[in-house]
Amino acid sequence: MSAPALALSFFDAAHEIHGTARSGMTILFEGRKPVALPDGPQVESTGSGWRAMLEDNLSLEFEPVSPAADLGGVRAHVARVRGEAGGRTVDGLGTVSETEAPPQWDELDALRAVSALVDEQHALVALARRPRGAVGHGDERVTACLVEEDRLLEVETARISTVYDGGGRQRSAGLELWLPGEDFPRRGSGLVIAGSSLDLDGLQVHVAIFRWRLDGREGIGSYELMLRTQPPAAA
């Protein structure tokens, strides 16, 4: 069995440096300015977490601070992140996602991944899969988990409503999270502070850094949108 594919994200509002990286792609956000790099970092296990390095561009340590959230074939870890990126000190939060099998794009039109990180004890991770031919968000399969204190809470029903600009890029979002046994949903909202778009292997990818408000608490994180732009190759 091959090792899971890793996707890393980090956010440091104090030093105004954020980023996302995976195989073949790294995007740094220096304040609101995106800097796209053509390579992904080298990632190695440290036993308790991960170390990511990319030449002179970044050197980061990711240490999980919560149990891994199972998002349906994707394990998402909320992590403390320290090191350097883009010549700036990094001391913030982030995520590490382990994907066991790549998305089946012959069955999907879109994927949306959301992280809203308040602190080491409060966070949200979510993944929405839109089946091929679906009319809109109502047909998506959304899997979400909340980190609350030392617990990982599975969200029974999650709704992610989004406002897009004329180019189809996500500008703001609302969250409605229904947990088992609770009579009212928990709510959140977010607004883009930086973003970048690129084409990657038949996909259009919109990566956005969001300022989030989750259950009345201020946080930061990402909202990534991947859209299929061409039909799958014939078998």
PDB file of C-alpha atoms in Angstrom:
ATOM      1  CA  MET A   1       0.000   0.000   0.000  1.00  0.00           C
ATOM      2  CA  SER A   2       1.398   3.401  -0.957  1.00  0.00           C
ATOM      3  CA  ALA A   3       1.831   6.166   1.614  1.00  0.00           C
ATOM      4  CA  PRO A   4      -1.046   8.648   1.873  1.00  0.00           C
ATOM      5  CA  ALA A   5      -0.756  11.905  -0.052  1.00  0.00           C
ATOM      6  CA  LEU A   6      -0.128  14.854   2.260  1.00  0.00           C
ATOM      7  CA  ALA A   7      -1.483  18.391   2.025  1.00  0.00           C
ATOM      8  CA  LEU A   8      -0.171  21.011   4.450  1.00  0.00           C
ATOM      9  CA  SER A   9      -1.512  24.434   5.365  1.00  0.00           C
ATOM     10  CA  PHE A  10      -0.330  27.008   7.896  1.00  0.00           C
ATOM     11  CA  PHE A  11      -1.559  30.375   9.133  1.00  0.00           C
ATOM     12  CA  ASP A  12       0.254  33.069  11.118  1.00  0.00           C
ATOM     13  CA  ALA A  13      -1.725  36.312  11.269  1.00  0.00           C
ATOM     14  CA  ALA A  14       0.800  38.015  13.565  1.00  0.00           C
ATOM     15  CA  HIS A  15       3.636  37.656  11.028  1.00  0.00           C
ATOM     16  CA  GLU A  16       1.303  37.936   8.010  1.00  0.00           C
ATOM     17  CA  ILE A  17       2.492  34.707   6.427  1.00  0.00           C
ATOM     18  CA  HIS A  18       0.277  31.818   5.360  1.00  0.00           C
ATOM     19  CA  GLY A  19       0.618  28.956   2.930  1.00  0.00           C
ATOM     20  CA  THR A  20      -0.566  25.692   1.472  1.00  0.00           C
ATOM     21  CA  ALA A  21       1.537  22.935  -0.040  1.00  0.00           C
ATOM     22  CA  ARG A  22       1.254  19.480  -1.544  1.00  0.00           C
ATOM     23  CA  SER A  23       3.031  17.387  -4.169  1.00  0.00           C
ATOM     24  CA  GLY A  24       3.922  19.629  -7.115  1.00  0.00           C
ATOM     25  CA  MET A  25       2.546  22.868  -5.659  1.00  0.00           C
ATOM     26  CA  THR A  26       3.279  25.413  -2.936  1.00  0.00           C
ATOM     27  CA  ILE A  27       1.555  28.766  -2.499  1.00  0.00           C
ATOM     28  CA  LEU A  28       2.770  31.280   0.068  1.00  0.00           C
ATOM     29  CA  PHE A  29       0.741  34.330   1.030  1.00  0.00           C
ATOM     30  CA  GLU A  30       2.928  37.209   2.193  1.00  0.00           C
ATOM     31  CA  GLY A  31       0.207  39.400   3.625  1.00  0.00           C
ATOM     32  CA  ARG A  32      -2.321  39.515   0.790  1.00  0.00           C
ATOM     33  CA  LYS A  33       0.257  38.786  -1.922  1.00  0.00           C
ATOM     34  CA  PRO A  34       0.317  35.209  -3.259  1.00  0.00           C
ATOM     35  CA  VAL A  35       3.614  33.658  -4.347  1.00  0.00           C
ATOM     36  CA  ALA A  36       3.224  30.417  -6.325  1.00  0.00           C
ATOM     37  CA  LEU A  37       6.126  27.967  -6.325  1.00  0.00           C
ATOM     38  CA  PRO A  38       6.353  25.142  -8.882  1.00  0.00           C
ATOM     39  CA  ASP A  39       7.380  22.454  -6.400  1.00  0.00           C
ATOM     40  CA  GLY A  40       5.971  20.883  -3.276  1.00  0.00           C
ATOM     41  CA  PRO A  41       8.045  20.514  -0.123  1.00  0.00           C
ATOM     42  CA  GLN A  42       9.895  17.450   1.059  1.00  0.00           C
ATOM     43  CA  VAL A  43       7.920  16.077   3.986  1.00  0.00           C
ATOM     44  CA  GLU A  44       9.230  13.612   6.540  1.00  0.00           C
ATOM     45  CA  SER A  45       7.830  12.141   9.716  1.00  0.00           C
ATOM     46  CA  THR A  46       9.338  13.325  12.990  1.00  0.00           C
ATOM     47  CA  GLY A  47       7.655  10.583  15.003  1.00  0.00           C
ATOM     48  CA  SER A  48       5.223  12.962  16.679  1.00  0.00           C
ATOM     49  CA  GLY A  49       4.476  15.092  13.601  1.00  0.00           C
ATOM     50  CA  TRP A  50       5.940  16.213  10.284  1.00  0.00           C
ATOM     51  CA  ARG A  51       8.788  18.353   8.986  1.00  0.00           C
ATOM     52  CA  ALA A  52       8.351  20.180   5.638  1.00  0.00           C
ATOM     53  CA  MET A  53      11.247  21.741   3.732  1.00  0.00           C
ATOM     54  CA  LEU A  54      11.523  23.489   0.360  1.00  0.00           C
ATOM     55  CA  GLU A  55      14.949  24.858  -0.487  1.00  0.00           C
ATOM     56  CA  ASP A  56      15.192  28.435   0.842  1.00  0.00           C
ATOM     57  CA  ASN A  57      11.429  28.964   0.847  1.00  0.00           C
ATOM     58  CA  LEU A  58      10.216  27.143   3.929  1.00  0.00           C
ATOM     59  CA  SER A  59      11.252  24.987   6.859  1.00  0.00           C
ATOM     60  CA  LEU A  60       8.349  24.078   9.123  1.00  0.00           C
ATOM     61  CA  GLU A  61       7.495  21.676  11.935  1.00  0.00           C
ATOM     62  CA  PHE A  62       3.885  20.469  12.256  1.00  0.00           C
ATOM     63  CA  GLU A  63       2.900  19.019  15.658  1.00  0.00           C
ATOM     64  CA  PRO A  64      -0.680  17.672  15.975  1.00  0.00           C
ATOM     65  CA  VAL A  65      -2.707  19.183  18.819  1.00  0.00           C
ATOM     66  CA  SER A  66      -5.870  17.102  18.385  1.00  0.00           C
ATOM     67  CA  PRO A  67      -6.947  13.628  17.282  1.00  0.00           C
ATOM     68  CA  ALA A  68      -7.200  13.122  13.525  1.00  0.00           C
ATOM     69  CA  ALA A  69     -10.625  13.881  12.039  1.00  0.00           C
ATOM     70  CA  ASP A  70     -11.954  11.276   9.604  1.00  0.00           C
ATOM     71  CA  LEU A  71     -13.442  13.142   6.640  1.00  0.00           C
ATOM     72  CA  GLY A  72     -14.219  10.081   4.558  1.00  0.00           C
ATOM     73  CA  GLY A  73     -10.908   8.781   3.217  1.00  0.00           C
ATOM     74  CA  VAL A  74      -9.080  11.903   4.405  1.00  0.00           C
ATOM     75  CA  ARG A  75      -7.558  12.238   7.880  1.00  0.00           C
ATOM     76  CA  ALA A  76      -7.230  15.874   8.913  1.00  0.00           C
ATOM     77  CA  HIS A  77      -4.972  16.930  11.790  1.00  0.00           C
ATOM     78  CA  VAL A  78      -5.022  20.349  13.433  1.00  0.00           C
ATOM     79  CA  ALA A  79      -1.410  21.240  14.230  1.00  0.00           C
ATOM     80  CA  ARG A  80       0.832  23.806  15.865  1.00  0.00           C
ATOM     81  CA  VAL A  81       3.255  25.075  13.188  1.00  0.00           C
ATOM     82  CA  ARG A  82       6.648  26.657  13.835  1.00  0.00           C
ATOM     83  CA  GLY A  83       9.591  27.550  11.636  1.00  0.00           C
ATOM     84  CA  GLU A  84      10.215  29.887   8.724  1.00  0.00           C
ATOM     85  CA  ALA A  85       8.522  30.559   5.372  1.00  0.00           C
ATOM     86  CA  GLY A  86       9.196  33.232   2.786  1.00  0.00           C
ATOM     87  CA  GLY A  87      11.912  34.687   5.010  1.00  0.00           C
ATOM     88  CA  ARG A  88       9.447  35.227   7.880  1.00  0.00           C
ATOM     89  CA  THR A  89       9.072  33.540  11.238  1.00  0.00           C
ATOM     90  CA  VAL A  90       6.085  31.211  11.503  1.00  0.00           C
ATOM     91  CA  ASP A  91       4.397  30.468  14.837  1.00  0.00           C
ATOM     92  CA  GLY A  92       0.766  29.628  14.285  1.00  0.00           C
ATOM     93  CA  LEU A  93      -1.747  26.920  13.548  1.00  0.00           C
ATOM     94  CA  GLY A  94      -2.242  24.731  10.522  1.00  0.00           C
ATOM     95  CA  THR A  95      -3.524  21.449   9.193  1.00  0.00           C
ATOM     96  CA  VAL A  96      -2.076  18.253   7.797  1.00  0.00           C
ATOM     97  CA  SER A  97      -4.396  16.171   5.600  1.00  0.00           C
ATOM     98  CA  GLU A  98      -3.610  12.564   4.706  1.00  0.00           C
ATOM     99  CA  THR A  99      -5.485  11.236   1.669  1.00  0.00           C
ATOM    100  CA  GLU A 100      -5.492   7.460   1.264  1.00  0.00           C
ATOM    101  CA  ALA A 101      -6.902   7.450  -2.293  1.00  0.00           C
ATOM    102  CA  PRO A 102      -7.131  10.337  -4.790  1.00  0.00           C
ATOM    103  CA  PRO A 103     -10.570  11.818  -5.581  1.00  0.00           C
ATOM    104  CA  GLN A 104     -12.504   9.965  -8.282  1.00  0.00           C
ATOM    105  CA  TRP A 105     -12.972  12.869 -10.674  1.00  0.00           C
ATOM    106  CA  ASP A 106     -15.043  10.775 -13.070  1.00  0.00           C
ATOM    107  CA  GLU A 107     -17.666  10.828 -10.272  1.00  0.00           C
ATOM    108  CA  LEU A 108     -17.166  14.404  -9.018  1.00  0.00           C
ATOM    109  CA  ASP A 109     -17.626  17.949 -10.249  1.00  0.00           C
ATOM    110  CA  ALA A 110     -16.120  19.753  -7.258  1.00  0.00           C
ATOM    111  CA  LEU A 111     -14.394  19.442  -3.899  1.00  0.00           C
ATOM    112  CA  ARG A 112     -14.463  22.098  -1.182  1.00  0.00           C
ATOM    113  CA  ALA A 113     -12.160  21.951   1.833  1.00  0.00           C
ATOM    114  CA  VAL A 114     -12.592  24.283   4.807  1.00  0.00           C
ATOM    115  CA  SER A 115     -10.495  24.832   7.919  1.00  0.00           C
ATOM    116  CA  ALA A 116     -11.409  27.357  10.607  1.00  0.00           C
ATOM    117  CA  LEU A 117      -8.803  27.433  13.382  1.00  0.00           C
ATOM    118  CA  VAL A 118      -9.434  29.471  16.521  1.00  0.00           C
ATOM    119  CA  ASP A 119      -6.828  28.017  18.861  1.00  0.00           C
ATOM    120  CA  GLU A 120      -5.445  24.600  19.821  1.00  0.00           C
ATOM    121  CA  GLN A 121      -8.708  23.749  21.587  1.00  0.00           C
ATOM    122  CA  HIS A 122     -11.269  25.045  19.060  1.00  0.00           C
ATOM    123  CA  ALA A 123     -11.320  24.369  15.325  1.00  0.00           C
ATOM    124  CA  LEU A 124     -13.378  23.078  12.414  1.00  0.00           C
ATOM    125  CA  VAL A 125     -12.324  20.942   9.459  1.00  0.00           C
ATOM    126  CA  ALA A 126     -14.759  20.041   6.674  1.00  0.00           C
ATOM    127  CA  LEU A 127     -14.753  18.432   3.236  1.00  0.00           C
ATOM    128  CA  ALA A 128     -17.604  18.724   0.724  1.00  0.00           C
ATOM    129  CA  ARG A 129     -17.855  16.490  -2.339  1.00  0.00           C
ATOM    130  CA  ARG A 130     -20.179  17.510  -5.176  1.00  0.00           C
ATOM    131  CA  PRO A 131     -21.214  14.504  -7.316  1.00  0.00           C
ATOM    132  CA  ARG A 132     -20.966  14.775 -11.070  1.00  0.00           C
ATOM    133  CA  GLY A 133     -24.035  16.445 -12.545  1.00  0.00           C
ATOM    134  CA  ALA A 134     -25.298  17.783  -9.193  1.00  0.00           C
ATOM    135  CA  VAL A 135     -27.301  20.980  -9.466  1.00  0.00           C
ATOM    136  CA  GLY A 136     -25.820  22.763  -6.463  1.00  0.00           C
ATOM    137  CA  HIS A 137     -24.601  22.638  -2.870  1.00  0.00           C
ATOM    138  CA  GLY A 138     -27.737  20.862  -1.684  1.00  0.00           C
ATOM    139  CA  ASP A 139     -26.554  17.681  -3.393  1.00  0.00           C
ATOM    140  CA  GLU A 140     -23.088  17.740  -1.848  1.00  0.00           C
ATOM    141  CA  ARG A 141     -21.835  15.180   0.628  1.00  0.00           C
ATOM    142  CA  VAL A 142     -20.361  17.214   3.486  1.00  0.00           C
ATOM    143  CA  THR A 143     -18.261  15.660   6.260  1.00  0.00           C
ATOM    144  CA  ALA A 144     -17.158  17.896   9.141  1.00  0.00           C
ATOM    145  CA  CYS A 145     -15.628  17.661  12.621  1.00  0.00           C
ATOM    146  CA  LEU A 146     -15.211  20.151  15.424  1.00  0.00           C
ATOM    147  CA  VAL A 147     -12.273  20.232  17.794  1.00  0.00           C
ATOM    148  CA  GLU A 148     -13.575  21.257  21.217  1.00  0.00           C
ATOM    149  CA  GLU A 149     -11.221  21.161  24.183  1.00  0.00           C
ATOM    150  CA  ASP A 150      -9.741  17.641  24.074  1.00  0.00           C
ATOM    151  CA  ARG A 151     -12.648  16.157  22.128  1.00  0.00           C
ATOM    152  CA  LEU A 152     -13.342  15.589  18.470  1.00  0.00           C
ATOM    153  CA  LEU A 153     -17.043  16.103  17.693  1.00  0.00           C
ATOM    154  CA  GLU A 154     -18.586  14.706  14.514  1.00  0.00           C
ATOM    155  CA  VAL A 155     -21.010  17.104  12.858  1.00  0.00           C
ATOM    156  CA  GLU A 156     -24.254  15.384  11.900  1.00  0.00           C
ATOM    157  CA  THR A 157     -25.246  17.895   9.203  1.00  0.00           C
ATOM    158  CA  ALA A 158     -23.033  20.682   7.852  1.00  0.00           C
ATOM    159  CA  ARG A 159     -23.995  23.407   5.401  1.00  0.00           C
ATOM    160  CA  ILE A 160     -21.450  25.693   3.765  1.00  0.00           C
ATOM    161  CA  SER A 161     -23.025  28.650   1.957  1.00  0.00           C
ATOM    162  CA  THR A 162     -20.717  30.708  -0.231  1.00  0.00           C
ATOM    163  CA  VAL A 163     -20.705  34.052  -2.043  1.00  0.00           C
ATOM    164  CA  TYR A 164     -18.530  34.045  -5.175  1.00  0.00           C
ATOM    165  CA  ASP A 165     -17.149  36.867  -7.295  1.00  0.00           C
ATOM    166  CA  GLY A 166     -17.583  37.136 -11.068  1.00  0.00           C
ATOM    167  CA  GLY A 167     -14.673  34.762 -11.643  1.00  0.00           C
ATOM    168  CA  GLY A 168     -16.132  32.022  -9.456  1.00  0.00           C
ATOM    169  CA  ARG A 169     -13.730  32.653  -6.580  1.00  0.00           C
ATOM    170  CA  GLN A 170     -14.977  32.326  -3.018  1.00  0.00           C
ATOM    171  CA  ARG A 171     -15.325  35.700  -1.253  1.00  0.00           C
ATOM    172  CA  SER A 172     -17.326  34.957   1.907  1.00  0.00           C
ATOM    173  CA  ALA A 173     -18.992  31.975   3.523  1.00  0.00           C
ATOM    174  CA  GLY A 174     -21.482  30.989   6.193  1.00  0.00           C
ATOM    175  CA  LEU A 175     -21.401  27.791   8.256  1.00  0.00           C
ATOM    176  CA  GLU A 176     -24.299  25.929   9.833  1.00  0.00           C
ATOM    177  CA  LEU A 177     -23.288  22.945  11.944  1.00  0.00           C
ATOM    178  CA  TRP A 178     -25.810  20.550  13.478  1.00  0.00           C
ATOM    179  CA  LEU A 179     -24.441  18.261  16.209  1.00  0.00           C
ATOM    180  CA  PRO A 180     -26.231  15.168  17.548  1.00  0.00           C
ATOM    181  CA  GLY A 181     -28.472  15.976  20.500  1.00  0.00           C
ATOM    182  CA  GLU A 182     -28.342  19.746  20.032  1.00  0.00           C
ATOM    183  CA  ASP A 183     -31.554  21.662  19.252  1.00  0.00           C
ATOM    184  CA  PHE A 184     -29.912  24.533  17.398  1.00  0.00           C
ATOM    185  CA  PRO A 185     -27.024  24.696  14.920  1.00  0.00           C
ATOM    186  CA  ARG A 186     -23.666  26.178  15.702  1.00  0.00           C
ATOM    187  CA  ARG A 187     -22.814  28.926  13.258  1.00  0.00           C
ATOM    188  CA  GLY A 188     -19.785  30.525  11.705  1.00  0.00           C
ATOM    189  CA  SER A 189     -18.866  32.991   8.990  1.00  0.00           C
ATOM    190  CA  GLY A 190     -15.774  33.858   7.034  1.00  0.00           C
ATOM    191  CA  LEU A 191     -14.331  36.502   4.729  1.00  0.00           C
ATOM    192  CA  VAL A 192     -11.460  36.167   2.283  1.00  0.00           C
ATOM    193  CA  ILE A 193      -8.244  38.041   3.080  1.00  0.00           C
ATOM    194  CA  ALA A 194      -6.024  36.587   0.323  1.00  0.00           C
ATOM    195  CA  GLY A 195      -6.396  34.206  -2.580  1.00  0.00           C
ATOM    196  CA  SER A 196      -4.852  32.626  -5.650  1.00  0.00           C
ATOM    197  CA  SER A 197      -6.114  30.557  -8.595  1.00  0.00           C
ATOM    198  CA  LEU A 198      -4.356  28.059 -10.833  1.00  0.00           C
ATOM    199  CA  ASP A 199      -5.004  25.258 -13.293  1.00  0.00           C
ATOM    200  CA  LEU A 200      -3.714  21.840 -12.289  1.00  0.00           C
ATOM    201  CA  ASP A 201      -4.175  18.547 -14.177  1.00  0.00           C
ATOM    202  CA  GLY A 202      -7.637  19.245 -15.594  1.00  0.00           C
ATOM    203  CA  LEU A 203      -8.735  21.073 -12.451  1.00  0.00           C
ATOM    204  CA  GLN A 204      -9.316  24.699 -11.644  1.00  0.00           C
ATOM    205  CA  VAL A 205      -8.132  25.388  -8.097  1.00  0.00           C
ATOM    206  CA  HIS A 206      -9.095  28.456  -6.053  1.00  0.00           C
ATOM    207  CA  VAL A 207      -7.113  28.722  -2.810  1.00  0.00           C
ATOM    208  CA  ALA A 208      -8.262  31.344  -0.295  1.00  0.00           C
ATOM    209  CA  ILE A 209      -7.126  32.385   3.157  1.00  0.00           C
ATOM    210  CA  PHE A 210     -10.163  33.249   5.275  1.00  0.00           C
ATOM    211  CA  ARG A 211     -10.702  35.187   8.450  1.00  0.00           C
ATOM    212  CA  TRP A 212     -13.289  33.112  10.326  1.00  0.00           C
ATOM    213  CA  ARG A 213     -15.677  33.648  13.199  1.00  0.00           C
ATOM    214  CA  LEU A 214     -16.752  30.357  14.775  1.00  0.00           C
ATOM    215  CA  ASP A 215     -19.230  30.263  17.661  1.00  0.00           C
ATOM    216  CA  GLY A 216     -18.357  33.857  18.499  1.00  0.00           C
ATOM    217  CA  ARG A 217     -14.578  33.267  18.440  1.00  0.00           C
ATOM    218  CA  GLU A 218     -12.177  34.823  15.931  1.00  0.00           C
ATOM    219  CA  GLY A 219     -10.017  32.467  13.880  1.00  0.00           C
ATOM    220  CA  ILE A 220      -8.175  31.977  10.623  1.00  0.00           C
ATOM    221  CA  GLY A 221      -7.946  29.191   8.079  1.00  0.00           C
ATOM    222  CA  SER A 222      -8.576  28.327   4.468  1.00  0.00           C
ATOM    223  CA  TYR A 223     -11.292  27.619   1.943  1.00  0.00           C
ATOM    224  CA  GLU A 224     -10.089  25.639  -1.081  1.00  0.00           C
ATOM    225  CA  LEU A 225     -12.289  24.979  -4.096  1.00  0.00           C
ATOM    226  CA  MET A 226     -11.349  22.438  -6.771  1.00  0.00           C
ATOM    227  CA  LEU A 227     -13.449  22.221  -9.947  1.00  0.00           C
ATOM    228  CA  ARG A 228     -13.262  19.662 -12.732  1.00  0.00           C
ATOM    229  CA  THR A 229     -12.617  21.548 -15.982  1.00  0.00           C
ATOM    230  CA  GLN A 230     -12.516  18.686 -18.468  1.00  0.00           C
ATOM    231  CA  PRO A 231     -14.206  15.308 -18.772  1.00  0.00           C
ATOM    232  CA  PRO A 232     -12.208  12.279 -17.614  1.00  0.00           C
ATOM    233  CA  ALA A 233     -10.219  10.426 -20.235  1.00  0.00           C
ATOM    234  CA  ALA A 234     -11.946   7.433 -21.838  1.00  0.00           C
ATOM    235  CA  ALA A 235     -11.026   4.099 -20.361  1.00  0.00           C
TER     236      ALA A 235
END
